[in-house]
Amino acid sequence: MTALTLGFLMDPLETVRVDHDSTFALMLEAQRRGHRVRYFEQPWLRFGGSRAEARMRTVTVRREPGRAFDILDEEVRPLTELDALFLRKDPPVDADFIQATHLVELHNGRTPVFINNPVGIRDANEKLFGLRFPDLMPETLIARNMADLSRFVADHPAGTILKPVEGFGGQGIVFLAPGDRNTRSLLEVLTVGGRKAIVAQAYLPESRNGDKRIILVNGEPCGAVLRVPASDDHRGNMAAGGKPVKTELTAREREICARIKPALLERGLYLVGIDVIGDWLTEVNVTSPTGIVEIDHLDQVSVEGKVIDLAEQLVGARR
């Protein structure tokens, strides 16, 4: 394969956890294959009169905490110089994030292959996209009205999970039991006094055994990790202290993957991480899904290799 120029729109490289970050794993694999690796941050992106461009750093990377990369050069370049662009900025998907997905489309000529497609990212809210398949999801309410939310909590004796629509990494997720005297206060805080919709989802007792992150590449499951919550927490997210445990895919999980595959591919969502608890899909993560490094370690595989394979194939097909 001819050497490619691969770009990564991401959070600051200085903040990356080299032993955990999936984007960093992708960069390492791209470099191992001889591809040129460039990265830039969201504030560095702009429209330069006729096309999108960004201050980009060409880097070499290594899995060494504290000295994870060297900068080979740094200058403003058009996005048209990239063969592929990995959109890997962490949520929240706020106004700046959405603006960036629009800017990267202003190529005015040759466009990079996007992983994932900016249109698809805008279309697939990570908390809401799965609701296109209601039979795969636990009972869910999206609302800002506190009376509606209070009624949902009261109607679920096993408990309710409340979470912000734009949250990530387990931030802001709350377990609430019916009759809890904090109910009104928590709903006021989470909805900002009824001004912001939140997700209320029936609590799944199976979550004590962990939630499963499944990585899909080109719509196909290529690895999974069970994220087991700490004894004093209800969240399995590794960013919130969940422990990664080796696991296998069940027939139900393969069914879920097959059901959502067409909807993902028609939107150009090639690298996706879905979350499953028991038999139920809970989230579809399309911005910067994690879990690749943990799956590699537990299963002795290279998920990032499959992703870079796909990038090479998509660029080759376009050429």
PDB file of C-alpha atoms in Angstrom:
ATOM      1  CA  MET A   1       0.000   0.000   0.000  1.00  0.00           C
ATOM      2  CA  THR A   2       1.293   3.445  -0.924  1.00  0.00           C
ATOM      3  CA  ALA A   3       1.948   5.572   2.151  1.00  0.00           C
ATOM      4  CA  LEU A   4      -1.092   7.670   3.047  1.00  0.00           C
ATOM      5  CA  THR A   5      -1.524  10.892   4.966  1.00  0.00           C
ATOM      6  CA  LEU A   6      -3.941  10.222   7.806  1.00  0.00           C
ATOM      7  CA  GLY A   7      -5.375  13.049   9.892  1.00  0.00           C
ATOM      8  CA  PHE A   8      -6.863  12.899  13.382  1.00  0.00           C
ATOM      9  CA  LEU A   9      -9.177  15.578  14.743  1.00  0.00           C
ATOM     10  CA  MET A  10      -8.964  14.927  18.466  1.00  0.00           C
ATOM     11  CA  ASP A  11      -8.463  16.337  21.935  1.00  0.00           C
ATOM     12  CA  PRO A  12      -4.963  17.559  22.881  1.00  0.00           C
ATOM     13  CA  LEU A  13      -2.375  14.854  22.305  1.00  0.00           C
ATOM     14  CA  GLU A  14      -0.641  15.959  25.502  1.00  0.00           C
ATOM     15  CA  THR A  15      -3.608  14.667  27.527  1.00  0.00           C
ATOM     16  CA  VAL A  16      -3.768  11.199  25.955  1.00  0.00           C
ATOM     17  CA  ARG A  17      -3.480   8.117  28.168  1.00  0.00           C
ATOM     18  CA  VAL A  18      -1.176   6.031  26.001  1.00  0.00           C
ATOM     19  CA  ASP A  19      -2.179   2.759  27.713  1.00  0.00           C
ATOM     20  CA  HIS A  20      -5.916   3.329  27.151  1.00  0.00           C
ATOM     21  CA  ASP A  21      -6.701   5.787  24.365  1.00  0.00           C
ATOM     22  CA  SER A  22      -8.191   4.220  21.235  1.00  0.00           C
ATOM     23  CA  THR A  23      -7.242   7.158  18.998  1.00  0.00           C
ATOM     24  CA  PHE A  24      -3.624   6.799  20.074  1.00  0.00           C
ATOM     25  CA  ALA A  25      -3.751   3.093  19.194  1.00  0.00           C
ATOM     26  CA  LEU A  26      -4.976   4.011  15.705  1.00  0.00           C
ATOM     27  CA  MET A  27      -2.122   6.511  15.318  1.00  0.00           C
ATOM     28  CA  LEU A  28       0.442   3.934  16.386  1.00  0.00           C
ATOM     29  CA  GLU A  29      -0.874   1.402  13.871  1.00  0.00           C
ATOM     30  CA  ALA A  30      -0.938   3.970  11.057  1.00  0.00           C
ATOM     31  CA  GLN A  31       2.671   4.902  11.837  1.00  0.00           C
ATOM     32  CA  ARG A  32       3.722   1.231  12.004  1.00  0.00           C
ATOM     33  CA  ARG A  33       2.487   0.813   8.427  1.00  0.00           C
ATOM     34  CA  GLY A  34       4.499   3.782   7.193  1.00  0.00           C
ATOM     35  CA  HIS A  35       1.633   6.260   6.879  1.00  0.00           C
ATOM     36  CA  ARG A  36       2.128   9.933   7.688  1.00  0.00           C
ATOM     37  CA  VAL A  37       0.250  10.899  10.871  1.00  0.00           C
ATOM     38  CA  ARG A  38      -1.101  14.409  11.361  1.00  0.00           C
ATOM     39  CA  TYR A  39      -3.314  15.659  14.133  1.00  0.00           C
ATOM     40  CA  PHE A  40      -5.157  18.836  14.969  1.00  0.00           C
ATOM     41  CA  GLU A  41      -7.537  20.091  17.616  1.00  0.00           C
ATOM     42  CA  GLN A  42     -10.980  21.543  17.142  1.00  0.00           C
ATOM     43  CA  PRO A  43      -9.945  25.188  17.806  1.00  0.00           C
ATOM     44  CA  TRP A  44      -7.263  24.886  15.116  1.00  0.00           C
ATOM     45  CA  LEU A  45      -9.852  24.255  12.402  1.00  0.00           C
ATOM     46  CA  ARG A  46     -10.969  27.124  10.172  1.00  0.00           C
ATOM     47  CA  PHE A  47     -12.319  28.059   6.754  1.00  0.00           C
ATOM     48  CA  GLY A  48      -9.585  29.731   4.749  1.00  0.00           C
ATOM     49  CA  GLY A  49     -11.478  31.634   2.075  1.00  0.00           C
ATOM     50  CA  SER A  50     -12.158  28.723  -0.273  1.00  0.00           C
ATOM     51  CA  ARG A  51     -11.741  25.532   1.763  1.00  0.00           C
ATOM     52  CA  ALA A  52     -11.371  24.086   5.232  1.00  0.00           C
ATOM     53  CA  GLU A  53      -7.886  24.081   6.689  1.00  0.00           C
ATOM     54  CA  ALA A  54      -6.261  23.611  10.063  1.00  0.00           C
ATOM     55  CA  ARG A  55      -3.026  24.114  11.892  1.00  0.00           C
ATOM     56  CA  MET A  56      -1.763  20.534  11.763  1.00  0.00           C
ATOM     57  CA  ARG A  57       1.085  18.777  13.493  1.00  0.00           C
ATOM     58  CA  THR A  58       2.890  15.958  11.731  1.00  0.00           C
ATOM     59  CA  VAL A  59       3.959  13.664  14.552  1.00  0.00           C
ATOM     60  CA  THR A  60       5.678  10.468  15.474  1.00  0.00           C
ATOM     61  CA  VAL A  61       4.080   8.645  18.397  1.00  0.00           C
ATOM     62  CA  ARG A  62       5.208   6.096  20.958  1.00  0.00           C
ATOM     63  CA  ARG A  63       3.598   4.420  23.936  1.00  0.00           C
ATOM     64  CA  GLU A  64       5.647   6.255  26.568  1.00  0.00           C
ATOM     65  CA  PRO A  65       3.782   8.286  29.214  1.00  0.00           C
ATOM     66  CA  GLY A  66       5.092  11.819  29.408  1.00  0.00           C
ATOM     67  CA  ARG A  67       6.846  11.690  26.032  1.00  0.00           C
ATOM     68  CA  ALA A  68       4.214  10.158  23.786  1.00  0.00           C
ATOM     69  CA  PHE A  69       4.976  12.142  20.633  1.00  0.00           C
ATOM     70  CA  ASP A  70       7.452  14.276  18.732  1.00  0.00           C
ATOM     71  CA  ILE A  71       6.413  17.080  16.388  1.00  0.00           C
ATOM     72  CA  LEU A  72       8.068  16.815  12.983  1.00  0.00           C
ATOM     73  CA  ASP A  73       6.412  19.936  11.578  1.00  0.00           C
ATOM     74  CA  GLU A  74       3.510  22.244  12.327  1.00  0.00           C
ATOM     75  CA  GLU A  75       1.775  24.473   9.785  1.00  0.00           C
ATOM     76  CA  VAL A  76      -1.604  25.400   8.373  1.00  0.00           C
ATOM     77  CA  ARG A  77      -2.685  22.889   5.749  1.00  0.00           C
ATOM     78  CA  PRO A  78      -5.887  22.308   3.761  1.00  0.00           C
ATOM     79  CA  LEU A  79      -7.877  19.212   4.675  1.00  0.00           C
ATOM     80  CA  THR A  80      -7.659  18.229   1.006  1.00  0.00           C
ATOM     81  CA  GLU A  81      -4.069  17.087   1.721  1.00  0.00           C
ATOM     82  CA  LEU A  82      -5.404  14.259   3.879  1.00  0.00           C
ATOM     83  CA  ASP A  83      -6.258  10.867   2.415  1.00  0.00           C
ATOM     84  CA  ALA A  84      -8.433  10.049   5.418  1.00  0.00           C
ATOM     85  CA  LEU A  85      -9.597  12.030   8.419  1.00  0.00           C
ATOM     86  CA  PHE A  86     -10.546  10.349  11.685  1.00  0.00           C
ATOM     87  CA  LEU A  87     -13.058  12.525  13.539  1.00  0.00           C
ATOM     88  CA  ARG A  88     -12.210  11.548  17.112  1.00  0.00           C
ATOM     89  CA  LYS A  89     -13.081  14.584  19.224  1.00  0.00           C
ATOM     90  CA  ASP A  90     -14.615  13.565  22.543  1.00  0.00           C
ATOM     91  CA  PRO A  91     -18.121  14.769  23.409  1.00  0.00           C
ATOM     92  CA  PRO A  92     -19.949  16.821  24.500  1.00  0.00           C
ATOM     93  CA  VAL A  93     -21.501  17.308  21.086  1.00  0.00           C
ATOM     94  CA  ASP A  94     -22.040  21.001  21.656  1.00  0.00           C
ATOM     95  CA  ALA A  95     -22.320  23.951  19.251  1.00  0.00           C
ATOM     96  CA  ASP A  96     -18.534  24.042  18.688  1.00  0.00           C
ATOM     97  CA  PHE A  97     -18.481  20.314  17.944  1.00  0.00           C
ATOM     98  CA  ILE A  98     -21.344  20.598  15.435  1.00  0.00           C
ATOM     99  CA  GLN A  99     -19.670  23.608  13.825  1.00  0.00           C
ATOM    100  CA  ALA A 100     -16.496  21.548  13.352  1.00  0.00           C
ATOM    101  CA  THR A 101     -18.441  18.773  11.581  1.00  0.00           C
ATOM    102  CA  HIS A 102     -19.727  21.379   9.138  1.00  0.00           C
ATOM    103  CA  LEU A 103     -16.314  22.962   8.589  1.00  0.00           C
ATOM    104  CA  VAL A 104     -14.576  19.708   7.674  1.00  0.00           C
ATOM    105  CA  GLU A 105     -17.075  19.262   4.830  1.00  0.00           C
ATOM    106  CA  LEU A 106     -16.020  22.528   3.162  1.00  0.00           C
ATOM    107  CA  HIS A 107     -13.309  20.947   1.067  1.00  0.00           C
ATOM    108  CA  ASN A 108     -14.064  22.602  -2.295  1.00  0.00           C
ATOM    109  CA  GLY A 109     -12.515  19.748  -4.228  1.00  0.00           C
ATOM    110  CA  ARG A 110     -10.923  16.483  -3.200  1.00  0.00           C
ATOM    111  CA  THR A 111     -12.247  15.345   0.152  1.00  0.00           C
ATOM    112  CA  PRO A 112     -10.624  12.942   2.604  1.00  0.00           C
ATOM    113  CA  VAL A 113     -12.318   9.695   3.511  1.00  0.00           C
ATOM    114  CA  PHE A 114     -14.099  10.407   6.780  1.00  0.00           C
ATOM    115  CA  ILE A 115     -14.107   7.946   9.673  1.00  0.00           C
ATOM    116  CA  ASN A 116     -16.746   8.725  10.764  1.00  0.00           C
ATOM    117  CA  ASN A 117     -18.773  10.755   8.300  1.00  0.00           C
ATOM    118  CA  PRO A 118     -19.617  14.176   9.779  1.00  0.00           C
ATOM    119  CA  VAL A 119     -23.214  13.946   8.542  1.00  0.00           C
ATOM    120  CA  GLY A 120     -23.572  10.592  10.283  1.00  0.00           C
ATOM    121  CA  ILE A 121     -22.086  11.951  13.504  1.00  0.00           C
ATOM    122  CA  ARG A 122     -24.592  14.794  13.512  1.00  0.00           C
ATOM    123  CA  ASP A 123     -27.424  12.365  12.819  1.00  0.00           C
ATOM    124  CA  ALA A 124     -26.529   9.749  15.416  1.00  0.00           C
ATOM    125  CA  ASN A 125     -26.800  11.200  18.907  1.00  0.00           C
ATOM    126  CA  GLU A 126     -25.162   8.591  21.113  1.00  0.00           C
ATOM    127  CA  LYS A 127     -27.985   8.423  23.660  1.00  0.00           C
ATOM    128  CA  LEU A 128     -30.866   8.728  21.163  1.00  0.00           C
ATOM    129  CA  PHE A 129     -29.831   6.844  18.010  1.00  0.00           C
ATOM    130  CA  GLY A 130     -30.591   3.425  19.489  1.00  0.00           C
ATOM    131  CA  LEU A 131     -34.196   4.492  20.010  1.00  0.00           C
ATOM    132  CA  ARG A 132     -34.683   3.955  16.284  1.00  0.00           C
ATOM    133  CA  PHE A 133     -34.757   0.297  17.386  1.00  0.00           C
ATOM    134  CA  PRO A 134     -37.091   0.465  20.410  1.00  0.00           C
ATOM    135  CA  ASP A 135     -37.413  -3.307  20.689  1.00  0.00           C
ATOM    136  CA  LEU A 136     -33.651  -3.515  21.301  1.00  0.00           C
ATOM    137  CA  MET A 137     -33.632  -0.874  24.043  1.00  0.00           C
ATOM    138  CA  PRO A 138     -34.767  -0.923  27.681  1.00  0.00           C
ATOM    139  CA  GLU A 139     -37.823   1.212  28.431  1.00  0.00           C
ATOM    140  CA  THR A 140     -36.700   4.817  27.944  1.00  0.00           C
ATOM    141  CA  LEU A 141     -38.148   8.294  28.399  1.00  0.00           C
ATOM    142  CA  ILE A 142     -36.589  11.462  26.969  1.00  0.00           C
ATOM    143  CA  ALA A 143     -38.161  14.461  28.675  1.00  0.00           C
ATOM    144  CA  ARG A 144     -37.579  17.683  30.579  1.00  0.00           C
ATOM    145  CA  ASN A 145     -40.938  17.831  32.339  1.00  0.00           C
ATOM    146  CA  MET A 146     -40.331  16.916  35.973  1.00  0.00           C
ATOM    147  CA  ALA A 147     -43.804  15.464  36.507  1.00  0.00           C
ATOM    148  CA  ASP A 148     -43.272  13.043  33.599  1.00  0.00           C
ATOM    149  CA  LEU A 149     -39.815  12.100  34.847  1.00  0.00           C
ATOM    150  CA  SER A 150     -41.026  11.662  38.435  1.00  0.00           C
ATOM    151  CA  ARG A 151     -43.802   9.369  37.228  1.00  0.00           C
ATOM    152  CA  PHE A 152     -41.281   7.272  35.256  1.00  0.00           C
ATOM    153  CA  VAL A 153     -39.101   6.883  38.357  1.00  0.00           C
ATOM    154  CA  ALA A 154     -42.116   5.902  40.473  1.00  0.00           C
ATOM    155  CA  ASP A 155     -43.226   3.313  37.907  1.00  0.00           C
ATOM    156  CA  HIS A 156     -39.938   1.374  37.944  1.00  0.00           C
ATOM    157  CA  PRO A 157     -39.489  -0.455  41.237  1.00  0.00           C
ATOM    158  CA  ALA A 158     -36.035  -1.790  40.300  1.00  0.00           C
ATOM    159  CA  GLY A 159     -34.825   1.772  39.814  1.00  0.00           C
ATOM    160  CA  THR A 160     -34.133   4.278  37.048  1.00  0.00           C
ATOM    161  CA  ILE A 161     -30.927   5.449  35.407  1.00  0.00           C
ATOM    162  CA  LEU A 162     -30.859   9.165  34.622  1.00  0.00           C
ATOM    163  CA  LYS A 163     -28.241  10.622  32.302  1.00  0.00           C
ATOM    164  CA  PRO A 164     -27.610  13.764  30.249  1.00  0.00           C
ATOM    165  CA  VAL A 165     -28.348  13.471  26.535  1.00  0.00           C
ATOM    166  CA  GLU A 166     -24.914  14.868  25.629  1.00  0.00           C
ATOM    167  CA  GLY A 167     -22.870  13.165  28.351  1.00  0.00           C
ATOM    168  CA  PHE A 168     -19.956  10.753  27.943  1.00  0.00           C
ATOM    169  CA  GLY A 169     -17.573   8.648  29.994  1.00  0.00           C
ATOM    170  CA  GLY A 170     -20.208   8.008  32.651  1.00  0.00           C
ATOM    171  CA  GLN A 171     -20.367  11.674  33.643  1.00  0.00           C
ATOM    172  CA  GLY A 172     -23.624  12.769  35.230  1.00  0.00           C
ATOM    173  CA  ILE A 173     -25.220   9.302  35.322  1.00  0.00           C
ATOM    174  CA  VAL A 174     -27.420   8.803  38.378  1.00  0.00           C
ATOM    175  CA  PHE A 175     -29.278   5.789  39.800  1.00  0.00           C
ATOM    176  CA  LEU A 176     -32.580   6.675  41.431  1.00  0.00           C
ATOM    177  CA  ALA A 177     -34.919   4.360  43.345  1.00  0.00           C
ATOM    178  CA  PRO A 178     -38.633   5.108  43.669  1.00  0.00           C
ATOM    179  CA  GLY A 179     -39.431   7.054  46.808  1.00  0.00           C
ATOM    180  CA  ASP A 180     -35.948   8.588  47.078  1.00  0.00           C
ATOM    181  CA  ARG A 181     -36.344  11.968  48.746  1.00  0.00           C
ATOM    182  CA  ASN A 182     -33.680  13.383  46.425  1.00  0.00           C
ATOM    183  CA  THR A 183     -35.847  12.784  43.360  1.00  0.00           C
ATOM    184  CA  ARG A 184     -37.223  16.287  42.897  1.00  0.00           C
ATOM    185  CA  SER A 185     -33.905  17.954  43.653  1.00  0.00           C
ATOM    186  CA  LEU A 186     -31.935  15.684  41.302  1.00  0.00           C
ATOM    187  CA  LEU A 187     -34.430  16.179  38.494  1.00  0.00           C
ATOM    188  CA  GLU A 188     -34.214  19.936  38.958  1.00  0.00           C
ATOM    189  CA  VAL A 189     -30.418  19.821  38.741  1.00  0.00           C
ATOM    190  CA  LEU A 190     -30.229  17.408  35.784  1.00  0.00           C
ATOM    191  CA  THR A 191     -32.908  19.194  33.739  1.00  0.00           C
ATOM    192  CA  VAL A 192     -31.611  22.652  34.745  1.00  0.00           C
ATOM    193  CA  GLY A 193     -34.982  23.490  36.198  1.00  0.00           C
ATOM    194  CA  GLY A 194     -36.938  21.814  33.415  1.00  0.00           C
ATOM    195  CA  ARG A 195     -35.075  23.560  30.589  1.00  0.00           C
ATOM    196  CA  LYS A 196     -33.047  20.578  29.362  1.00  0.00           C
ATOM    197  CA  ALA A 197     -34.227  17.109  28.337  1.00  0.00           C
ATOM    198  CA  ILE A 198     -32.534  14.114  29.937  1.00  0.00           C
ATOM    199  CA  VAL A 199     -32.609  10.346  29.458  1.00  0.00           C
ATOM    200  CA  ALA A 200     -34.539   8.226  31.950  1.00  0.00           C
ATOM    201  CA  GLN A 201     -34.004   4.516  31.419  1.00  0.00           C
ATOM    202  CA  ALA A 202     -35.308   1.497  33.286  1.00  0.00           C
ATOM    203  CA  TYR A 203     -32.524   0.137  35.493  1.00  0.00           C
ATOM    204  CA  LEU A 204     -31.244  -3.260  34.385  1.00  0.00           C
ATOM    205  CA  PRO A 205     -30.083  -5.363  37.372  1.00  0.00           C
ATOM    206  CA  GLU A 206     -27.685  -7.207  35.029  1.00  0.00           C
ATOM    207  CA  SER A 207     -25.593  -4.032  35.022  1.00  0.00           C
ATOM    208  CA  ARG A 208     -24.028  -5.119  38.325  1.00  0.00           C
ATOM    209  CA  ASN A 209     -22.254  -7.799  36.286  1.00  0.00           C
ATOM    210  CA  GLY A 210     -21.026  -5.133  33.871  1.00  0.00           C
ATOM    211  CA  ASP A 211     -21.979  -3.538  30.592  1.00  0.00           C
ATOM    212  CA  LYS A 212     -20.412  -4.737  27.371  1.00  0.00           C
ATOM    213  CA  ARG A 213     -18.655  -2.406  24.928  1.00  0.00           C
ATOM    214  CA  ILE A 214     -18.676  -3.928  21.444  1.00  0.00           C
ATOM    215  CA  ILE A 215     -16.556  -2.370  18.708  1.00  0.00           C
ATOM    216  CA  LEU A 216     -18.001  -2.502  15.196  1.00  0.00           C
ATOM    217  CA  VAL A 217     -15.789  -1.881  12.174  1.00  0.00           C
ATOM    218  CA  ASN A 218     -17.657  -1.420   8.915  1.00  0.00           C
ATOM    219  CA  GLY A 219     -20.771  -2.677  10.680  1.00  0.00           C
ATOM    220  CA  GLU A 220     -19.230  -5.934  11.877  1.00  0.00           C
ATOM    221  CA  PRO A 221     -18.406  -6.735  15.523  1.00  0.00           C
ATOM    222  CA  CYS A 222     -14.670  -7.268  15.884  1.00  0.00           C
ATOM    223  CA  GLY A 223     -14.208  -7.368  19.637  1.00  0.00           C
ATOM    224  CA  ALA A 224     -15.840  -6.717  22.989  1.00  0.00           C
ATOM    225  CA  VAL A 225     -14.911  -5.945  26.578  1.00  0.00           C
ATOM    226  CA  LEU A 226     -17.047  -6.306  29.686  1.00  0.00           C
ATOM    227  CA  ARG A 227     -16.804  -3.200  31.882  1.00  0.00           C
ATOM    228  CA  VAL A 228     -17.537  -4.170  35.491  1.00  0.00           C
ATOM    229  CA  PRO A 229     -18.429  -1.350  37.887  1.00  0.00           C
ATOM    230  CA  ALA A 230     -16.659  -0.852  41.187  1.00  0.00           C
ATOM    231  CA  SER A 231     -18.519  -2.153  44.229  1.00  0.00           C
ATOM    232  CA  ASP A 232     -19.412   1.390  45.305  1.00  0.00           C
ATOM    233  CA  ASP A 233     -20.550   2.652  41.882  1.00  0.00           C
ATOM    234  CA  HIS A 234     -23.237   1.829  39.327  1.00  0.00           C
ATOM    235  CA  ARG A 235     -21.213   2.886  36.260  1.00  0.00           C
ATOM    236  CA  GLY A 236     -19.143   0.448  34.230  1.00  0.00           C
ATOM    237  CA  ASN A 237     -17.430   3.113  32.110  1.00  0.00           C
ATOM    238  CA  MET A 238     -13.669   2.704  32.356  1.00  0.00           C
ATOM    239  CA  ALA A 239     -13.348   6.477  32.698  1.00  0.00           C
ATOM    240  CA  ALA A 240     -15.468   6.117  35.842  1.00  0.00           C
ATOM    241  CA  GLY A 241     -13.420   3.279  37.337  1.00  0.00           C
ATOM    242  CA  GLY A 242     -14.977   0.259  35.615  1.00  0.00           C
ATOM    243  CA  LYS A 243     -12.737  -2.826  35.329  1.00  0.00           C
ATOM    244  CA  PRO A 244     -12.192  -4.342  31.857  1.00  0.00           C
ATOM    245  CA  VAL A 245     -12.895  -8.094  31.783  1.00  0.00           C
ATOM    246  CA  LYS A 246     -12.552 -10.589  28.941  1.00  0.00           C
ATOM    247  CA  THR A 247     -15.855 -11.610  27.365  1.00  0.00           C
ATOM    248  CA  GLU A 248     -17.504 -13.272  24.366  1.00  0.00           C
ATOM    249  CA  LEU A 249     -20.372 -12.141  22.151  1.00  0.00           C
ATOM    250  CA  THR A 250     -23.746 -13.787  22.677  1.00  0.00           C
ATOM    251  CA  ALA A 251     -26.241 -14.668  19.971  1.00  0.00           C
ATOM    252  CA  ARG A 252     -28.433 -11.752  21.120  1.00  0.00           C
ATOM    253  CA  GLU A 253     -25.532  -9.313  20.840  1.00  0.00           C
ATOM    254  CA  ARG A 254     -24.767 -10.516  17.324  1.00  0.00           C
ATOM    255  CA  GLU A 255     -28.436 -10.003  16.484  1.00  0.00           C
ATOM    256  CA  ILE A 256     -28.240  -6.415  17.783  1.00  0.00           C
ATOM    257  CA  CYS A 257     -25.145  -5.739  15.673  1.00  0.00           C
ATOM    258  CA  ALA A 258     -26.792  -7.150  12.550  1.00  0.00           C
ATOM    259  CA  ARG A 259     -29.958  -5.108  13.106  1.00  0.00           C
ATOM    260  CA  ILE A 260     -28.188  -1.765  13.397  1.00  0.00           C
ATOM    261  CA  LYS A 261     -25.516  -2.395  10.724  1.00  0.00           C
ATOM    262  CA  PRO A 262     -27.496  -1.020   7.724  1.00  0.00           C
ATOM    263  CA  ALA A 263     -28.388   2.183   9.594  1.00  0.00           C
ATOM    264  CA  LEU A 264     -24.730   2.708  10.518  1.00  0.00           C
ATOM    265  CA  LEU A 265     -23.291   2.092   7.060  1.00  0.00           C
ATOM    266  CA  GLU A 266     -25.809   4.257   5.224  1.00  0.00           C
ATOM    267  CA  ARG A 267     -24.563   7.130   7.393  1.00  0.00           C
ATOM    268  CA  GLY A 268     -20.866   6.382   6.936  1.00  0.00           C
ATOM    269  CA  LEU A 269     -20.435   5.333  10.571  1.00  0.00           C
ATOM    270  CA  TYR A 270     -17.559   2.894  10.116  1.00  0.00           C
ATOM    271  CA  LEU A 271     -16.075   2.832  13.628  1.00  0.00           C
ATOM    272  CA  VAL A 272     -18.713   2.498  16.336  1.00  0.00           C
ATOM    273  CA  GLY A 273     -18.850   1.314  19.923  1.00  0.00           C
ATOM    274  CA  ILE A 274     -22.175   0.034  21.188  1.00  0.00           C
ATOM    275  CA  ASP A 275     -23.039  -0.635  24.822  1.00  0.00           C
ATOM    276  CA  VAL A 276     -25.124  -3.644  25.797  1.00  0.00           C
ATOM    277  CA  ILE A 277     -26.429  -4.635  29.233  1.00  0.00           C
ATOM    278  CA  GLY A 278     -27.899  -8.112  29.396  1.00  0.00           C
ATOM    279  CA  ASP A 279     -30.008  -8.410  26.257  1.00  0.00           C
ATOM    280  CA  TRP A 280     -30.466  -4.677  25.745  1.00  0.00           C
ATOM    281  CA  LEU A 281     -28.759  -2.015  23.653  1.00  0.00           C
ATOM    282  CA  THR A 282     -28.219   1.135  25.737  1.00  0.00           C
ATOM    283  CA  GLU A 283     -25.967   3.416  23.656  1.00  0.00           C
ATOM    284  CA  VAL A 284     -24.468   3.760  20.163  1.00  0.00           C
ATOM    285  CA  ASN A 285     -21.175   5.659  20.386  1.00  0.00           C
ATOM    286  CA  VAL A 286     -19.992   7.261  17.130  1.00  0.00           C
ATOM    287  CA  THR A 287     -17.717  10.157  18.122  1.00  0.00           C
ATOM    288  CA  SER A 288     -14.680   8.619  19.821  1.00  0.00           C
ATOM    289  CA  PRO A 289     -15.576   5.137  21.107  1.00  0.00           C
ATOM    290  CA  THR A 290     -13.027   3.584  23.440  1.00  0.00           C
ATOM    291  CA  GLY A 291     -12.230  -0.019  24.324  1.00  0.00           C
ATOM    292  CA  ILE A 292      -9.813  -0.903  21.526  1.00  0.00           C
ATOM    293  CA  VAL A 293      -6.721  -1.137  23.742  1.00  0.00           C
ATOM    294  CA  GLU A 294      -8.503  -3.256  26.358  1.00  0.00           C
ATOM    295  CA  ILE A 295      -9.895  -5.644  23.728  1.00  0.00           C
ATOM    296  CA  ASP A 296      -6.440  -5.969  22.153  1.00  0.00           C
ATOM    297  CA  HIS A 297      -4.912  -6.857  25.520  1.00  0.00           C
ATOM    298  CA  LEU A 298      -7.605  -9.286  26.641  1.00  0.00           C
ATOM    299  CA  ASP A 299      -8.086 -11.104  23.311  1.00  0.00           C
ATOM    300  CA  GLN A 300      -4.564 -10.769  21.878  1.00  0.00           C
ATOM    301  CA  VAL A 301      -5.907  -9.141  18.697  1.00  0.00           C
ATOM    302  CA  SER A 302      -5.445  -5.855  16.851  1.00  0.00           C
ATOM    303  CA  VAL A 303      -8.735  -4.035  16.478  1.00  0.00           C
ATOM    304  CA  GLU A 304      -6.894  -0.927  15.311  1.00  0.00           C
ATOM    305  CA  GLY A 305      -5.367  -3.027  12.529  1.00  0.00           C
ATOM    306  CA  LYS A 306      -8.856  -3.748  11.191  1.00  0.00           C
ATOM    307  CA  VAL A 307      -9.714  -0.050  11.310  1.00  0.00           C
ATOM    308  CA  ILE A 308      -6.593   0.985   9.398  1.00  0.00           C
ATOM    309  CA  ASP A 309      -7.253  -1.876   6.949  1.00  0.00           C
ATOM    310  CA  LEU A 310     -10.658  -0.320   6.294  1.00  0.00           C
ATOM    311  CA  ALA A 311      -9.193   3.169   5.877  1.00  0.00           C
ATOM    312  CA  GLU A 312      -6.723   1.842   3.314  1.00  0.00           C
ATOM    313  CA  GLN A 313      -9.514   0.035   1.451  1.00  0.00           C
ATOM    314  CA  LEU A 314     -11.760   3.109   1.356  1.00  0.00           C
ATOM    315  CA  VAL A 315      -8.945   5.349   0.128  1.00  0.00           C
ATOM    316  CA  GLY A 316      -7.897   2.744  -2.436  1.00  0.00           C
ATOM    317  CA  ALA A 317     -11.443   2.396  -3.751  1.00  0.00           C
ATOM    318  CA  ARG A 318     -11.717   6.151  -4.168  1.00  0.00           C
ATOM    319  CA  ARG A 319      -8.441   6.337  -6.076  1.00  0.00           C
TER     320      ARG A 319
END
